[in-house]
Every structure is written in C-alpha cells, then in structure tokens.
Amino acid sequence: MYSLRWIALIEFRYIQGWENDPIPHKENSNYAPYIKTITMKPLHTLTIIFILFLSGAVTLSAQTIHVVNNTPGSPGGSNVYTSVDDAITAAVDGDIIHIVPSQENYGSFTVDKQLQIFGIGINPDKQAPILSRVSQITIENNANGTTIEGLWLSGITINSDVATSNLTIRNNRFGSNIRQNVSSTINGLIIQNNLFEDSSSNSATINLHTGNSTSNVIITNNIFIRSSHYVTAGNQTLISHNMFIGTSSTDSAFGSLNNAQVFNNIFYGIRPNSTSTSATRVQYTSFQNNLVFEGGEFPIGEDNNTGSGNLENADPQFVDLATTNSTWNFTWDPTLQTGSPAIGAGTDGSDLGIFGGSASFDLTGVPRPLIQTLNLPAMIGTDQDLDVTIRARGN
C-alpha cells in the first residue's frame, strides 16, 4: 500500500508532436489543478515518469494497462493497440484498458472478462477536447466486476446467459440505451453519473427486467434528456438523485416500474409516471422526496404505489436549463439557485437531483487525472534543455 493520489506516465517522441495522455485511473475525486514544469536534456525517445504524493491511498497490483489509440502516426509500444478488440484479447481479468481520445470512432466491441475500461470523459476541459468514442458494447459471460467509464457511446447490451454481477457504468455519454437481453440475469449493477440523450429506439433508455432476474440495481445521479420514456426496471431497483428532462407534461419518465424505489429525483417538464396503460405500468413503487415541475402528479395511491415528501408543481429554480433540445447543451447550468425548494430536500438531507447524494454529477465526466494543457517547444537543438509545462486535474 502506497500513500499516493495518482501516477502520470507520459511519453515524448523527439521532434514529434504529442497530444494524447494515457494516465492510470484514480478512484478518488476533487483534485486541485496541478502545474509542473520539467527541464531535461533531449533524447530521441524520452520517457518521463512523475509521481504526485498526495492524500489518499491506492493499492498497486499486477494489473496491466493496455492503451488503445487509432490515431494515424501515434506512438506504438508494448501493450499499445489500434483496436479495442485487440486490447481485450490481450488482457486478462483485472486489467485496465484506456481508450485514447480520437477523431475516429473505435467501433463496437464485446467484453467477456473482468476489465476496467476508461475513456477521457464526456466533456473534458482541456486544450483539445476530443472524446473517446465507441459504438455498441456487448457484455457477455465472465465480465463480472467490469467497469465502463468516460466514453461517448451508442449503447450497452447485457447479453450473458449466466448471472452477471457487479457491473459499473459511469461518467459516460449515451446516444441510445442500456439494455438487458431476455435470457440474462443481473445481480449488482451501478449506473451512475451518465448523460443519456435522445434514444433512437422505441425501448426505454435503461431497459431492464421488471422481475426477479434483476437485483441490487442502483441508478443514481444521471441526466436523462428527451426520450419516449427513460427507465424500465423492478425488484427494488433504486432510482435516486437523477434529473429527468422532457418537453411537455405528456412525456413520461418511465416505461414499466414494478416494486422500485424512486427517491430524490427532479422531473422537469416530464411526468413521473409511465407511458404504459397495460399491466406493466408503474406499480408497487415507492416515491419519496422527489420534485416535479410542469409534469403533473406522482402516481401515489394508484396501482399500489406509495410515497411521501414529494413536491409537485414546484420550480426547482435552475440557474439555466432548457427543456426543448434533444441533446445536452454544455453551456447550460443546472445548479440550483439560492431559495430553490430542492435544496436540502432529499431523504438524506442533501439536494434533490444530480448534485445531491454521495455521487455528485461532474459535467466534465472525467474519470481519471486529466492533462489540461501541455506546453513544450516544437523543436530544440541537440544541446538545449527541453522545458515542459503540464497542467492537470481530476474530477
């Protein structure tokens, strides 16, 4: 066990531009910006390793870090690949895969072992905010304990035919949905700090089974914006501290809910109810300390739903947030203004919505230490020093 906050590994090629910054993952957050200037003698290939000893503890193990970079002309090396599939093939359970930001989409891939897969985040505040973009991810057998974080992707399908457990999906930007196939079983799933935009399909943005084939599911501190309906789930699924955004009171936040827990959410221009009028609508569900504005009423007292502490037709008083776009605008500011009825109104005493609870939403979605700026001369003489200035932060 070493007392350190993060380790940064940076490789420079002599008289060659360098932009991407594969850095091992960190678990903690709220890092202050760090600026470091390094002076060194130039070599044809130079590797810099600097370690920041800060508060916190990280256990170093035998994990291998695999870097995926499909940018033409980018440096190669040991454990560096141009496709995610190749990195997964080379990896073993417990390994880390970093998908470097690129102008090119990395395509679809399948995860069939326990991996930690990281991208750059959904809106990194750096000089060149290029994202780590992929298409569809399929979770197959033997992927228990997998983490998927910091990607801009279409969707995720959980397709295993045996029980899948302890999946974590966080800090991602989705263009479609997370879907559980008919034959799959889930025991342990965290969906946290994601941005879900307009779903291109007719199914729910998060489409899970409503019966006993799902258990220990937590959907927390996510943004859902413009879809026909957002969540289908059941069996004590906890839906907490999310923000559901619609365009009218005819939009609905849910497909089917059965025996779920809906706590501390904000429904903004959307009904906290179901699109369904069939037997699979919202039923046996508890609504506690939620807020709805321009979205009607909570379905308490019907279909065996219960609840208390909810606020209806209460303006959450965001600093700046619209309800008309199908994609998120990063100039919006969903911070609650002073005097908002959502402040401190949660079951846990925290704010309602994405900034409450223990997993406050970071609109950068940066899952790891991030180099914001890197300044170095384009070319130097053989006997000159090389001055490098690095500014870094985490979420």
XYZ file of C-alpha atoms in Angstrom:
395
model
C 0.000 0.000 0.000
C 1.432 3.361 -1.028
C 0.140 6.772 0.027
C -0.334 8.473 -3.311
C -3.146 10.122 -5.219
C -2.186 9.382 -8.818
C 0.651 8.459 -11.092
C 1.133 10.028 -14.529
C 3.105 8.348 -17.288
C 3.951 10.495 -20.305
C 5.978 9.572 -23.364
C 7.537 12.188 -25.659
C 8.997 11.459 -29.061
C 11.915 13.679 -30.034
C 10.754 16.295 -32.593
C 7.352 14.645 -32.807
C 4.037 16.159 -31.731
C 2.334 14.540 -28.767
C -1.253 15.124 -27.748
C -2.858 12.140 -26.074
C -2.294 11.401 -22.434
C -2.843 7.823 -21.207
C -2.842 8.028 -17.435
C -3.743 5.289 -14.982
C -7.140 5.547 -13.342
C -7.782 7.099 -9.956
C -10.617 6.225 -7.638
C -10.901 9.446 -5.647
C -12.096 12.824 -6.885
C -11.898 16.567 -6.244
C -8.283 17.074 -7.219
C -6.945 20.597 -7.372
C -5.234 21.620 -10.635
C -1.539 20.762 -10.648
C 1.071 22.620 -12.697
C 4.526 21.119 -13.195
C 7.495 22.415 -15.195
C 10.214 19.911 -16.051
C 13.592 20.679 -17.624
C 15.519 17.860 -19.297
C 18.034 17.014 -21.959
C 16.551 15.887 -25.288
C 16.855 12.286 -26.412
C 15.473 10.554 -29.460
C 12.920 8.863 -27.245
C 12.328 10.222 -23.790
C 10.006 8.864 -21.128
C 9.038 10.998 -18.136
C 7.512 9.480 -15.059
C 6.349 11.800 -12.291
C 4.550 10.782 -9.147
C 2.483 13.134 -7.022
C 2.364 12.060 -3.408
C -0.923 13.433 -2.120
C -3.574 12.302 0.298
C -5.414 9.048 -0.250
C -4.254 5.510 -0.749
C -4.036 3.301 -3.806
C -3.103 -0.356 -3.841
C -0.720 -1.209 -6.648
C -1.248 -4.689 -8.030
C -0.243 -6.752 -11.027
C -2.782 -5.111 -13.324
C -1.608 -4.445 -16.857
C -2.584 -1.180 -18.526
C -3.478 -1.551 -22.203
C -3.683 1.620 -24.304
C -5.870 1.810 -27.422
C -5.076 4.581 -29.912
C -6.310 4.539 -33.507
C -4.888 7.950 -34.443
C -2.661 7.525 -37.530
C 1.010 8.024 -36.723
C 0.563 7.781 -32.966
C 3.396 6.144 -30.979
C 3.239 2.379 -30.585
C 4.896 0.209 -27.988
C 4.264 -2.625 -25.587
C 0.559 -3.005 -24.708
C -0.470 -0.322 -27.223
C -3.161 -1.290 -29.755
C -5.180 0.334 -32.510
C -8.415 -1.570 -31.767
C -10.308 -2.248 -28.553
C -10.877 -5.877 -29.586
C -7.121 -6.482 -29.761
C -6.619 -4.953 -26.323
C -9.389 -7.113 -24.830
C -7.900 -10.238 -26.417
C -4.515 -9.455 -24.855
C -5.955 -8.567 -21.445
C -6.651 -10.860 -18.508
C -9.148 -10.470 -15.672
C -8.489 -7.307 -13.672
C -6.587 -5.440 -16.386
C -7.151 -1.802 -17.355
C -7.864 -0.544 -20.877
C -7.511 3.151 -21.698
C -9.198 4.296 -24.908
C -7.310 7.391 -26.048
C -9.367 10.306 -27.447
C -9.513 10.213 -31.231
C -11.223 11.811 -34.204
C -12.192 8.273 -35.314
C -14.858 6.110 -33.688
C -13.400 2.885 -32.255
C -16.485 0.888 -33.270
C -18.284 -1.866 -31.367
C -16.712 -4.484 -29.122
C -17.560 -7.304 -26.710
C -16.402 -7.630 -23.105
C -16.049 -11.229 -21.915
C -13.721 -10.828 -18.934
C -13.398 -8.579 -15.882
C -11.919 -5.293 -17.128
C -11.762 -1.615 -16.272
C -12.325 0.345 -19.486
C -11.766 4.104 -19.404
C -12.141 6.976 -21.841
C -11.401 10.680 -21.435
C -14.838 11.770 -20.132
C -17.920 13.355 -21.666
C -16.729 16.979 -21.755
C -13.064 17.197 -20.731
C -11.809 20.710 -20.025
C -8.532 20.531 -21.904
C -6.908 22.283 -24.857
C -8.263 19.809 -27.424
C -11.475 18.263 -26.001
C -11.513 15.236 -28.306
C -13.568 12.347 -26.910
C -13.168 8.584 -26.657
C -15.983 7.482 -28.971
C -17.217 3.915 -29.425
C -20.371 2.345 -30.849
C -22.121 -0.578 -29.151
C -20.676 -2.516 -26.197
C -21.896 -6.056 -25.515
C -21.394 -7.608 -22.074
C -21.034 -11.390 -22.284
C -20.294 -14.176 -19.800
C -17.356 -13.796 -17.383
C -17.470 -9.972 -17.323
C -18.389 -9.793 -13.626
C -16.840 -6.779 -11.903
C -16.330 -4.818 -15.127
C -16.276 -1.002 -15.118
C -17.040 1.121 -18.195
C -16.284 4.795 -17.716
C -15.629 8.022 -19.582
C -16.861 7.029 -23.065
C -19.159 8.581 -25.647
C -21.064 5.581 -26.962
C -24.256 4.389 -28.584
C -25.341 1.827 -26.014
C -24.616 -1.235 -23.893
C -26.303 -4.637 -24.177
C -26.040 -7.082 -21.269
C -26.201 -10.346 -23.165
C -24.764 -13.024 -20.872
C -26.672 -16.277 -20.432
C -25.382 -16.685 -16.871
C -25.759 -14.279 -13.958
C -23.755 -11.076 -14.418
C -22.740 -9.288 -11.228
C -21.100 -6.091 -10.024
C -21.118 -4.060 -13.234
C -20.365 -0.333 -13.007
C -21.320 2.083 -15.794
C -20.483 5.707 -15.015
C -19.365 9.035 -16.469
C -20.476 8.105 -19.989
C -22.492 9.877 -22.676
C -25.135 7.675 -24.325
C -26.858 8.221 -27.648
C -29.086 5.182 -27.167
C -29.709 2.816 -24.265
C -28.583 0.220 -21.749
C -30.495 -2.974 -22.421
C -30.785 -6.332 -20.683
C -31.467 -9.205 -23.057
C -34.273 -11.654 -22.369
C -32.114 -14.539 -21.140
C -29.697 -12.547 -18.967
C -29.698 -12.151 -15.187
C -28.173 -9.239 -13.271
C -27.114 -9.225 -9.626
C -25.346 -5.949 -8.933
C -25.384 -3.023 -11.382
C -24.478 0.625 -10.757
C -25.472 3.189 -13.409
C -24.059 6.487 -12.182
C -23.178 9.987 -13.443
C -24.109 9.294 -17.061
C -25.666 11.594 -19.649
C -28.458 9.879 -21.604
C -29.591 11.810 -24.666
C -32.486 11.205 -27.046
C -32.829 7.459 -27.592
C -33.077 6.399 -31.229
C -35.037 3.278 -30.336
C -38.587 2.765 -29.109
C -37.415 0.982 -25.984
C -36.528 2.597 -22.674
C -33.223 4.399 -22.242
C -32.460 1.973 -19.405
C -34.376 -1.186 -20.255
C -34.054 -3.824 -17.532
C -36.278 -6.703 -16.494
C -39.006 -5.840 -14.006
C -38.989 -9.244 -12.296
C -36.611 -11.300 -10.194
C -33.941 -11.581 -12.906
C -32.559 -8.222 -11.756
C -31.393 -7.432 -8.237
C -29.187 -4.896 -6.460
C -29.531 -2.276 -9.206
C -28.746 1.386 -8.466
C -29.496 4.145 -10.990
C -28.161 7.356 -9.495
C -27.081 10.907 -10.384
C -27.751 10.628 -14.119
C -29.172 13.135 -16.609
C -31.958 11.896 -18.916
C -32.995 14.232 -21.706
C -35.746 13.771 -24.323
C -36.868 10.215 -24.925
C -40.233 8.480 -25.248
C -39.571 7.029 -21.797
C -36.443 6.534 -19.752
C -36.403 3.686 -17.259
C -37.934 0.217 -17.142
C -36.888 -1.718 -14.033
C -38.105 -3.516 -10.930
C -37.313 -5.726 -7.948
C -36.220 -2.957 -5.553
C -34.182 -1.051 -8.138
C -33.123 2.246 -6.530
C -33.632 5.282 -8.795
C -32.163 8.212 -6.902
C -30.811 11.748 -7.441
C -31.422 11.751 -11.191
C -32.693 14.556 -13.408
C -35.378 13.683 -15.976
C -35.965 16.347 -18.632
C -38.850 16.402 -21.104
C -40.601 18.864 -23.357
C -44.190 18.619 -22.127
C -46.397 17.064 -19.466
C -47.299 14.313 -21.938
C -43.739 12.914 -21.843
C -43.212 10.153 -19.277
C -40.134 9.251 -17.278
C -40.856 5.540 -17.048
C -41.806 2.592 -19.179
C -42.607 -0.069 -16.605
C -41.701 0.007 -12.933
C -42.519 -2.850 -10.604
C -41.549 -2.704 -6.938
C -38.937 0.021 -7.435
C -37.734 2.861 -5.191
C -37.820 6.378 -6.668
C -36.122 8.824 -4.287
C -34.698 12.374 -4.502
C -35.157 12.917 -8.247
C -36.160 16.008 -10.238
C -38.707 15.637 -13.064
C -38.534 18.751 -15.245
C -41.200 19.069 -17.926
C -41.973 15.352 -17.768
C -44.494 13.094 -15.994
C -43.150 10.935 -13.128
C -45.273 8.100 -14.435
C -45.425 5.520 -17.220
C -46.187 5.618 -20.924
C -47.949 2.285 -20.481
C -51.601 1.668 -19.673
C -51.133 -2.103 -19.531
C -50.479 -4.341 -16.555
C -46.763 -3.485 -16.820
C -47.158 0.183 -15.866
C -45.750 1.784 -12.674
C -46.917 -0.325 -9.737
C -45.871 -1.323 -6.218
C -43.319 1.502 -6.316
C -42.313 3.932 -3.557
C -41.889 7.645 -4.382
C -40.032 9.570 -1.676
C -38.870 13.211 -1.678
C -38.970 13.859 -5.409
C -39.833 17.092 -7.235
C -41.888 17.505 -10.408
C -42.341 20.740 -12.367
C -44.661 21.069 -15.368
C -45.124 17.309 -15.345
C -48.297 16.545 -13.443
C -48.554 14.426 -10.319
C -46.907 11.380 -8.815
C -48.918 8.133 -9.194
C -49.294 7.683 -5.448
C -52.439 5.901 -4.302
C -52.927 4.050 -7.570
C -51.614 0.641 -8.640
C -50.312 0.040 -5.101
C -47.796 2.899 -5.302
C -46.873 4.722 -2.086
C -44.920 7.830 -1.204
C -44.388 10.947 0.870
C -42.339 14.136 0.961
C -42.778 14.814 -2.760
C -43.043 18.311 -4.255
C -45.499 18.843 -7.121
C -45.578 21.823 -9.493
C -42.515 23.239 -7.727
C -39.986 25.158 -9.830
C -36.506 23.792 -8.969
C -35.024 27.174 -9.975
C -32.078 26.047 -12.056
C -29.565 28.732 -12.991
C -30.030 27.944 -16.691
C -31.726 24.873 -18.148
C -33.985 24.461 -21.175
C -36.431 21.630 -21.888
C -36.650 21.777 -25.677
C -33.450 20.210 -27.035
C -32.865 16.528 -27.730
C -29.171 16.837 -26.879
C -27.479 18.315 -23.858
C -26.033 21.815 -24.178
C -22.870 22.139 -22.100
C -23.445 25.879 -21.712
C -26.473 25.104 -19.533
C -26.038 25.379 -15.784
C -28.340 23.039 -13.810
C -27.090 24.342 -10.469
C -29.895 25.126 -8.027
C -30.319 28.812 -7.222
C -30.479 30.061 -3.657
C -34.005 29.544 -2.396
C -34.721 26.501 -4.560
C -37.187 24.104 -2.889
C -34.907 21.238 -3.967
C -32.038 22.374 -1.729
C -31.661 20.053 1.258
C -34.968 18.344 0.455
C -33.659 14.796 -0.025
C -34.320 11.805 2.192
C -30.623 12.015 3.087
C -30.740 15.773 3.751
C -28.868 16.596 0.548
C -30.184 18.404 -2.533
C -32.594 16.752 -4.927
C -31.249 15.938 -8.363
C -27.817 15.261 -9.786
C -25.727 17.253 -7.300
C -27.142 15.556 -4.211
C -26.205 12.310 -2.517
C -22.736 10.789 -2.373
C -22.037 10.784 -6.134
C -22.466 14.402 -7.244
C -22.521 14.784 -11.033
C -19.441 16.312 -12.697
C -20.353 17.792 -16.082
C -16.864 17.057 -17.423
C -17.291 13.340 -16.725
C -13.530 12.997 -16.342
C -12.934 9.584 -14.726
C -9.212 9.939 -14.149
C -6.440 12.546 -13.812
C -6.510 14.709 -16.926
C -3.767 16.756 -18.559
C -5.495 20.027 -19.447
C -2.530 21.775 -21.066
C 0.859 20.573 -22.219
C 3.346 23.202 -23.373
C 6.670 22.266 -24.943
C 8.738 23.656 -27.821
C 8.100 22.243 -31.279
C 11.832 21.746 -31.872
C 15.069 22.205 -29.914
C 18.752 21.933 -30.652
C 20.830 18.908 -29.734
C 22.451 20.539 -26.696
C 19.480 22.585 -25.486
C 17.301 21.874 -22.482
C 13.668 20.876 -23.031
C 11.199 22.797 -20.846
C 7.812 21.125 -20.434
C 4.876 22.660 -18.544
C 1.982 20.377 -17.608
C -1.318 21.410 -16.030
C -3.517 18.561 -14.781
C -6.683 17.977 -12.788
C -9.172 15.260 -11.909
C -12.930 15.455 -11.409
